[in-house]
Structures are given as C-alpha cells and as structure tokens.
mmCIF file of C-alpha atoms and ligand atoms in Angstrom:
data_model
loop_
_atom_site.group_PDB
_atom_site.id
_atom_site.type_symbol
_atom_site.label_atom_id
_atom_site.label_comp_id
_atom_site.label_asym_id
_atom_site.label_seq_id
_atom_site.Cartn_x
_atom_site.Cartn_y
_atom_site.Cartn_z
ATOM 1 C CA MET A 184 85.583 71.613 124.658
ATOM 2 C CA PRO A 185 84.279 69.138 122.061
ATOM 3 C CA ALA A 186 85.214 65.470 122.564
ATOM 4 C CA ALA A 187 86.512 65.430 118.977
ATOM 5 C CA TRP A 188 86.942 67.995 116.209
ATOM 6 C CA ARG A 189 86.127 67.582 112.561
ATOM 7 C CA THR A 190 89.240 67.227 110.468
ATOM 8 C CA GLY A 191 88.730 66.664 106.730
ATOM 9 C CA GLY A 192 86.720 63.795 105.375
ATOM 10 C CA PRO A 193 86.306 60.916 105.010
ATOM 11 C CA ASN A 194 83.864 62.497 102.565
ATOM 12 C CA CYS A 195 84.754 66.109 101.802
ATOM 13 C CA LEU A 196 81.373 66.800 100.173
ATOM 14 C CA GLU A 197 79.796 66.628 103.633
ATOM 15 C CA GLN A 198 82.354 68.844 105.339
ATOM 16 C CA PRO A 199 81.747 72.555 105.931
ATOM 17 C CA ASP A 200 84.851 74.744 105.491
ATOM 18 C CA TRP A 201 84.727 75.723 109.162
ATOM 19 C CA GLN A 202 83.744 74.095 112.404
ATOM 20 C CA VAL A 203 82.610 76.806 114.804
ATOM 21 C CA HIS A 204 82.681 75.923 118.486
ATOM 22 C CA GLU A 205 81.126 78.174 121.114
ATOM 23 C CA TYR A 206 83.427 77.704 124.115
ATOM 24 C CA ASN A 207 81.181 80.231 125.802
ATOM 25 C CA SER A 208 79.065 83.116 124.515
ATOM 26 C CA ASP A 209 82.126 85.421 124.325
ATOM 27 C CA PHE A 210 84.781 82.979 123.176
ATOM 28 C CA TYR A 211 84.663 81.067 119.894
ATOM 29 C CA ILE A 212 87.019 78.567 118.342
ATOM 30 C CA LEU A 213 86.978 78.106 114.562
ATOM 31 C CA ARG A 214 88.676 75.197 112.894
ATOM 32 C CA GLN A 215 89.390 75.122 109.196
ATOM 33 C CA SER A 216 88.561 71.858 107.458
ATOM 34 C CA GLY A 217 91.350 69.576 106.268
ATOM 35 C CA CYS A 218 89.396 69.362 103.016
ATOM 36 C CA VAL A 219 90.350 73.006 102.409
ATOM 37 C CA HIS A 220 93.931 72.803 103.693
ATOM 38 C CA TYR A 221 95.871 70.038 105.417
ATOM 39 C CA GLU A 222 97.136 72.419 108.128
ATOM 40 C CA LYS A 223 93.574 72.564 109.554
ATOM 41 C CA PRO A 224 94.405 75.591 111.736
ATOM 42 C CA PHE A 225 92.413 76.824 114.717
ATOM 43 C CA LEU A 226 91.344 80.482 114.947
ATOM 44 C CA TYR A 227 90.147 82.259 118.065
ATOM 45 C CA LEU A 228 87.472 84.952 118.282
ATOM 46 C CA ILE A 229 87.107 86.768 121.613
ATOM 47 C CA PHE A 230 84.442 89.348 122.439
ATOM 48 C CA GLY A 231 84.758 92.252 124.838
ATOM 49 C CA LYS A 232 82.200 94.993 125.480
ATOM 50 C CA GLN A 233 83.753 97.400 122.962
ATOM 51 C CA ARG A 234 85.458 95.225 120.364
ATOM 52 C CA ALA A 235 86.150 91.700 119.271
ATOM 53 C CA MET A 236 89.553 90.235 118.492
ATOM 54 C CA LEU A 237 90.386 87.471 116.033
ATOM 55 C CA VAL A 238 93.669 85.589 116.267
ATOM 56 C CA ASP A 239 94.746 84.327 112.793
ATOM 57 C CA THR A 240 92.912 84.161 109.489
ATOM 58 C CA GLY A 241 93.438 80.618 108.193
ATOM 59 C CA ALA A 242 95.328 78.735 105.467
ATOM 60 C CA GLY A 243 95.082 78.336 101.693
ATOM 61 C CA GLU A 244 91.763 79.377 100.192
ATOM 62 C CA SER A 245 90.614 80.717 103.543
ATOM 63 C CA SER A 246 87.036 81.941 103.848
ATOM 64 C CA ALA A 247 87.596 83.032 107.449
ATOM 65 C CA ALA A 248 86.195 86.521 106.822
ATOM 66 C CA ASP A 249 82.856 85.076 105.657
ATOM 67 C CA ALA A 250 82.712 82.690 108.618
ATOM 68 C CA VAL A 251 83.522 85.427 111.141
ATOM 69 C CA LYS A 252 81.104 87.890 109.526
ATOM 70 C CA LYS A 253 78.319 85.306 109.640
ATOM 71 C CA LEU A 254 79.052 84.434 113.257
ATOM 72 C CA MET A 255 79.099 88.072 114.366
ATOM 73 C CA ALA A 256 75.825 88.728 112.537
ATOM 74 C CA GLN A 257 74.204 85.638 114.082
ATOM 75 C CA LYS A 258 75.265 86.781 117.533
ATOM 76 C CA LYS A 259 74.081 90.318 116.775
ATOM 77 C CA ARG A 260 77.535 91.579 117.641
ATOM 78 C CA GLU A 261 78.160 94.635 115.525
ATOM 79 C CA LEU A 262 81.447 95.478 117.165
ATOM 80 C CA PRO A 263 84.679 96.697 115.605
ATOM 81 C CA LEU A 264 86.964 93.753 114.912
ATOM 82 C CA VAL A 265 90.679 93.674 115.655
ATOM 83 C CA VAL A 266 92.534 91.075 113.594
ATOM 84 C CA THR A 267 95.892 89.852 114.805
ATOM 85 C CA HIS A 268 98.183 86.866 114.226
ATOM 86 C CA SER A 269 99.924 84.337 116.387
ATOM 87 C CA HIS A 270 102.753 84.680 113.845
ATOM 88 C CA GLY A 271 103.385 85.457 110.209
ATOM 89 C CA HIS A 272 103.427 82.016 108.562
ATOM 90 C CA GLY A 273 101.115 81.638 105.582
ATOM 91 C CA ASP A 274 98.812 79.061 107.194
ATOM 92 C CA HIS A 275 97.830 81.722 109.766
ATOM 93 C CA THR A 276 97.498 84.773 107.526
ATOM 94 C CA ALA A 277 95.975 83.494 104.257
ATOM 95 C CA GLY A 278 92.577 85.060 104.939
ATOM 96 C CA ASP A 279 93.922 88.579 105.631
ATOM 97 C CA LYS A 280 92.904 90.123 102.308
ATOM 98 C CA ALA A 281 89.197 89.564 102.809
ATOM 99 C CA PHE A 282 89.393 91.144 106.272
ATOM 100 C CA GLN A 283 91.242 94.168 104.857
ATOM 101 C CA ALA A 284 88.274 94.726 102.566
ATOM 102 C CA MET A 285 85.787 94.624 105.467
ATOM 103 C CA ALA A 286 84.459 97.737 107.205
ATOM 104 C CA ASN A 287 85.155 98.220 110.899
ATOM 105 C CA VAL A 288 88.250 96.003 110.869
ATOM 106 C CA SER A 289 91.732 96.983 112.040
ATOM 107 C CA PHE A 290 94.935 94.947 112.206
ATOM 108 C CA ALA A 291 97.047 94.749 115.349
ATOM 109 C CA GLN A 292 100.751 93.971 115.744
ATOM 110 C CA ALA A 293 103.150 93.985 118.688
ATOM 111 C CA LYS A 294 103.358 97.816 118.688
ATOM 112 C CA THR A 295 99.558 98.063 118.796
ATOM 113 C CA PHE A 296 99.663 95.987 121.976
ATOM 114 C CA GLY A 297 102.176 98.372 123.515
ATOM 115 C CA ILE A 298 105.197 96.098 123.173
ATOM 116 C CA GLU A 299 108.090 98.512 122.628
ATOM 117 C CA ASN A 300 110.888 96.412 124.073
ATOM 118 C CA TRP A 301 110.656 93.127 122.137
ATOM 119 C CA PRO A 302 110.682 90.390 123.359
ATOM 120 C CA GLU A 303 111.124 91.026 127.099
ATOM 121 C CA GLN A 304 108.218 93.408 127.570
ATOM 122 C CA ALA A 305 104.628 92.149 127.718
ATOM 123 C CA GLY A 306 101.767 94.098 126.186
ATOM 124 C CA GLY A 307 98.011 93.870 126.125
ATOM 125 C CA ILE A 308 94.694 95.063 124.790
ATOM 126 C CA ASP A 309 91.433 95.934 126.508
ATOM 127 C CA LEU A 310 88.500 94.667 124.454
ATOM 128 C CA GLY A 311 86.118 96.443 126.827
ATOM 129 C CA ASP A 312 85.885 94.954 130.304
ATOM 130 C CA ARG A 313 88.200 92.218 129.088
ATOM 131 C CA ILE A 314 91.956 92.388 129.106
ATOM 132 C CA ILE A 315 94.080 90.170 126.883
ATOM 133 C CA ASP A 316 97.767 90.013 127.830
ATOM 134 C CA VAL A 317 100.187 89.660 124.943
ATOM 135 C CA LEU A 318 103.595 88.002 125.252
ATOM 136 C CA ALA A 319 106.397 88.016 122.701
ATOM 137 C CA ILE A 320 107.466 84.412 122.090
ATOM 138 C CA PRO A 321 109.921 84.302 119.145
ATOM 139 C CA GLY A 322 111.600 80.975 118.354
ATOM 140 C CA HIS A 323 109.192 79.186 116.008
ATOM 141 C CA GLU A 324 109.029 82.431 114.066
ATOM 142 C CA VAL A 325 110.562 85.848 114.800
ATOM 143 C CA ALA A 326 107.320 87.760 115.434
ATOM 144 C CA HIS A 327 105.399 85.068 117.324
ATOM 145 C CA MET A 328 103.036 86.194 120.107
ATOM 146 C CA ALA A 329 101.014 84.419 122.803
ATOM 147 C CA PHE A 330 97.691 85.726 124.124
ATOM 148 C CA TYR A 331 96.319 85.280 127.637
ATOM 149 C CA ASP A 332 92.622 85.896 128.235
ATOM 150 C CA ARG A 333 92.190 86.883 131.869
ATOM 151 C CA ARG A 334 88.443 86.126 131.742
ATOM 152 C CA THR A 335 88.728 82.444 130.831
ATOM 153 C CA GLY A 336 92.313 81.749 131.875
ATOM 154 C CA ILE A 337 93.056 80.486 128.375
ATOM 155 C CA LEU A 338 96.567 80.893 127.002
ATOM 156 C CA LEU A 339 96.838 80.867 123.197
ATOM 157 C CA THR A 340 100.258 79.593 122.199
ATOM 158 C CA GLY A 341 100.035 79.477 118.390
ATOM 159 C CA ASP A 342 102.635 77.145 116.889
ATOM 160 C CA HIS A 343 104.929 77.333 119.921
ATOM 161 C CA LEU A 344 103.017 74.692 121.880
ATOM 162 C CA TYR A 345 100.241 72.443 120.596
ATOM 163 C CA PRO A 346 99.652 68.681 120.308
ATOM 164 C CA GLY A 347 101.880 68.135 117.292
ATOM 165 C CA ARG A 348 105.276 68.973 115.864
ATOM 166 C CA LEU A 349 106.810 72.058 117.435
ATOM 167 C CA TYR A 350 109.177 73.402 114.787
ATOM 168 C CA VAL A 351 112.005 75.292 116.441
ATOM 169 C CA ARG A 352 113.869 77.720 114.187
ATOM 170 C CA ASP A 353 115.810 79.597 116.877
ATOM 171 C CA ALA A 354 116.562 77.279 119.805
ATOM 172 C CA ALA A 355 117.886 79.983 122.167
ATOM 173 C CA GLU A 356 114.869 82.246 121.596
ATOM 174 C CA PHE A 357 112.463 79.303 121.772
ATOM 175 C CA LEU A 358 113.861 78.351 125.181
ATOM 176 C CA ARG A 359 113.663 81.940 126.478
ATOM 177 C CA SER A 360 110.086 82.271 125.189
ATOM 178 C CA THR A 361 109.063 79.012 126.866
ATOM 179 C CA ARG A 362 110.578 80.247 130.132
ATOM 180 C CA ARG A 363 108.742 83.566 129.694
ATOM 181 C CA MET A 364 105.388 81.733 129.491
ATOM 182 C CA VAL A 365 106.252 79.486 132.452
ATOM 183 C CA GLU A 366 107.042 82.556 134.568
ATOM 184 C CA PHE A 367 103.958 84.437 133.366
ATOM 185 C CA THR A 368 101.640 81.558 134.236
ATOM 186 C CA ALA A 369 103.256 80.888 137.627
ATOM 187 C CA THR A 370 100.985 83.490 139.229
ATOM 188 C CA ARG A 371 97.892 83.171 137.016
ATOM 189 C CA PRO A 372 95.236 80.505 136.547
ATOM 190 C CA VAL A 373 95.518 78.461 133.347
ATOM 191 C CA ALA A 374 92.301 76.758 132.259
ATOM 192 C CA HIS A 375 93.649 75.556 128.914
ATOM 193 C CA ILE A 376 96.622 76.043 126.677
ATOM 194 C CA LEU A 377 95.336 76.169 123.108
ATOM 195 C CA GLY A 378 97.576 76.136 120.048
ATOM 196 C CA CYS A 379 96.851 76.401 116.342
ATOM 197 C CA HIS A 380 97.033 72.804 115.089
ATOM 198 C CA ILE A 381 96.560 69.168 116.056
ATOM 199 C CA GLU A 382 99.009 66.723 114.476
ATOM 200 C CA GLN A 383 99.250 64.288 117.356
ATOM 201 C CA SER A 384 97.072 61.173 117.358
ATOM 202 C CA ALA A 385 95.188 59.977 120.425
ATOM 203 C CA GLU A 386 97.875 57.332 120.823
ATOM 204 C CA PRO A 387 100.756 58.553 123.025
ATOM 205 C CA PHE A 388 103.975 59.502 121.186
ATOM 206 C CA VAL A 389 102.371 59.036 117.739
ATOM 207 C CA ASP A 390 101.707 61.870 115.302
ATOM 208 C CA TYR A 391 99.976 61.909 111.921
ATOM 209 C CA PRO A 392 102.348 62.446 108.981
ATOM 210 C CA THR A 393 102.693 65.981 107.588
ATOM 211 C CA GLY A 394 99.955 66.672 105.063
ATOM 212 C CA THR A 395 97.304 64.453 106.685
ATOM 213 C CA ARG A 396 93.835 65.880 106.067
ATOM 214 C CA TYR A 397 91.660 63.265 107.741
ATOM 215 C CA GLN A 398 92.572 62.421 111.346
ATOM 216 C CA PRO A 399 89.785 60.226 112.753
ATOM 217 C CA SER A 400 91.531 59.695 116.091
ATOM 218 C CA GLU A 401 93.438 62.836 116.929
ATOM 219 C CA HIS A 402 94.683 64.206 120.246
ATOM 220 C CA SER A 403 92.561 66.759 122.096
ATOM 221 C CA LEU A 404 93.270 70.386 121.259
ATOM 222 C CA GLU A 405 93.606 71.490 124.852
ATOM 223 C CA LEU A 406 96.804 71.158 126.825
ATOM 224 C CA GLY A 407 97.549 72.361 130.358
ATOM 225 C CA ARG A 408 100.341 74.164 132.173
ATOM 226 C CA ALA A 409 102.022 70.811 132.883
ATOM 227 C CA HIS A 410 102.746 70.565 129.157
ATOM 228 C CA LEU A 411 104.452 73.942 129.264
ATOM 229 C CA LEU A 412 106.633 72.723 132.137
ATOM 230 C CA GLU A 413 107.337 69.499 130.253
ATOM 231 C CA LEU A 414 108.403 71.500 127.210
ATOM 232 C CA LEU A 415 110.713 73.680 129.293
ATOM 233 C CA ALA A 416 112.282 70.640 130.989
ATOM 234 C CA ALA A 417 112.852 68.915 127.633
ATOM 235 C CA LEU A 418 114.498 72.023 126.170
ATOM 236 C CA GLU A 419 116.663 72.560 129.229
ATOM 237 C CA ALA A 420 117.750 68.899 129.190
ATOM 238 C CA GLN A 421 119.257 69.399 125.728
ATOM 239 C CA LYS A 422 122.575 71.003 126.204
ATOM 240 C CA GLY A 423 124.122 72.397 123.073
ATOM 241 C CA LYS A 424 122.571 71.314 119.784
ATOM 242 C CA LEU A 425 118.812 70.785 119.838
ATOM 243 C CA GLU A 426 117.668 67.373 118.646
ATOM 244 C CA LYS A 427 114.286 65.928 117.774
ATOM 245 C CA VAL A 428 112.446 64.640 120.866
ATOM 246 C CA ALA A 429 109.130 62.809 120.814
ATOM 247 C CA LEU A 430 107.155 63.346 124.003
ATOM 248 C CA ARG A 431 103.803 61.875 124.936
ATOM 249 C CA ASP A 432 101.678 64.755 123.619
ATOM 250 C CA PHE A 433 103.990 66.659 121.286
ATOM 251 C CA THR A 434 107.292 66.458 119.426
ATOM 252 C CA ILE A 435 110.093 69.000 119.420
ATOM 253 C CA VAL A 436 111.493 69.330 115.905
ATOM 254 C CA PRO A 437 114.539 71.503 115.229
ATOM 255 C CA LYS A 438 114.435 73.247 111.852
HETATM 256 ZN ZN1 ZN B 643 104.019 78.519 111.947
#
C-alpha cells in the first residue's frame, strides 16, 4: 500500500483525475482526485482468469470508464468487465453511464451474485480461478454489499467501515451487518479492510471537515479486523438510541 495517497491539490493543475495503484498485478486501487470531487472515492478493480470486476464508478464528473479502459489496455487484459457497486449513493455510481456505453461490460447486483435471501444469505462470483464472496451489509444504505477476495484476503467494506465518518441510517441493520462481517471473518484471513473514502487525519480522533479536497496528512486507507471488532463493540455499547462516537480511526455518525 502507498505510504500516502494523492488527495486534491495543493495545485489542481498538476493533479491527474485518478491515482492508479497496483496492489499486485491482479488487484488495482483507483482513487479519484479531490480536484474532481471532494468525496475522493476509492474504486477497486480485480482480475480473474475469465473476467475482471470493478467495484464502484466514482463521483461527480467521473472519468472512471476512461481510466479503467486505459488500464486494461495497458495490461493487455481484454477480458469482459463486471461492474458492481458497494452501494447506490451518487458518489459511487456517477461513472455508470460511460460503462453502459462500453462493449463487453455487464452490471452485477445482489441477485447476480446469487443472493436470494437478503440480507442473511451470502453470495459470490467466480472471476475465473478467483472467488469473490459477497455479503449483504445494509445500514449505511439499504442495498450495501461487502466483497471478500479470497486470493488476497482483502475485505472491501464500502462506506460501512473506513477511516472517516460512518453514516448510519438504520442502526439495527448496521449493527447486524457489522456482526455478519465479524462472523464471516472469524474463520478467514483478513489482510486489509479497505473502504471507499478517507476523511480521518493522521492525528488520532481528528477528521477533516466534510467537503475537504486537499488532505496533506490523512489516515492510511487500510484498516484491519481489529477495527471491525472495535466498531461492533462501540455499536453494542450503545443501548437504545445511537449517538455520535469519535474513535481513534473513525467516527460513528447517526443520520
Ligand atoms: Zn454512501
């Protein structure tokens, strides 16, 4: 993982729209520049033998399709692409249109992953010698999903868990979804937990204000399973009405 990510600025003229990080030759992380949109979301592109899968398409004037096309061409990977979303909020789906216009692209939802009994049942997809498990994790948003890559041991948690403000819209579902991920990871290796944003600063308990584009000293993207346990403990400690809690690496914010 990079020691620091680009955010947006200080000089936007020198900032590319996307920072593309090769985690390994089959797993790429794309970060949208804060100069394009303050949400600065992270996108994930995973390659199997038969197809590639992209999680999320960016915010605002997203040129994710161009960035992904270029990357796949550079890597000489002419595979069909499956596009899916961590959840349906606009800062994760803004680039959809350009993907819909691309050849060899299909969109996947819970049903595509074989999830019939939402949210208890897990699903998955085989990208070709590479299985991605899919968990239903409503709470931040009703159709939120998490993705577990068995090859790397990376769990993608979208906006449910990341170093920043975790907006909880349905507290009961959010708690059940957190418990679901804790149970799922109890018997599996977790290399990193990667979410879709960084809003936390490198200083414990301190986050950048909403709308910040340039974050010269932000928290690392990667979290570990301990953070998932910490989140569960904090949620369980709140009996009754959920209140805002600032923890070292993230903040729980009821909406
Ligand atoms: Zn969201």
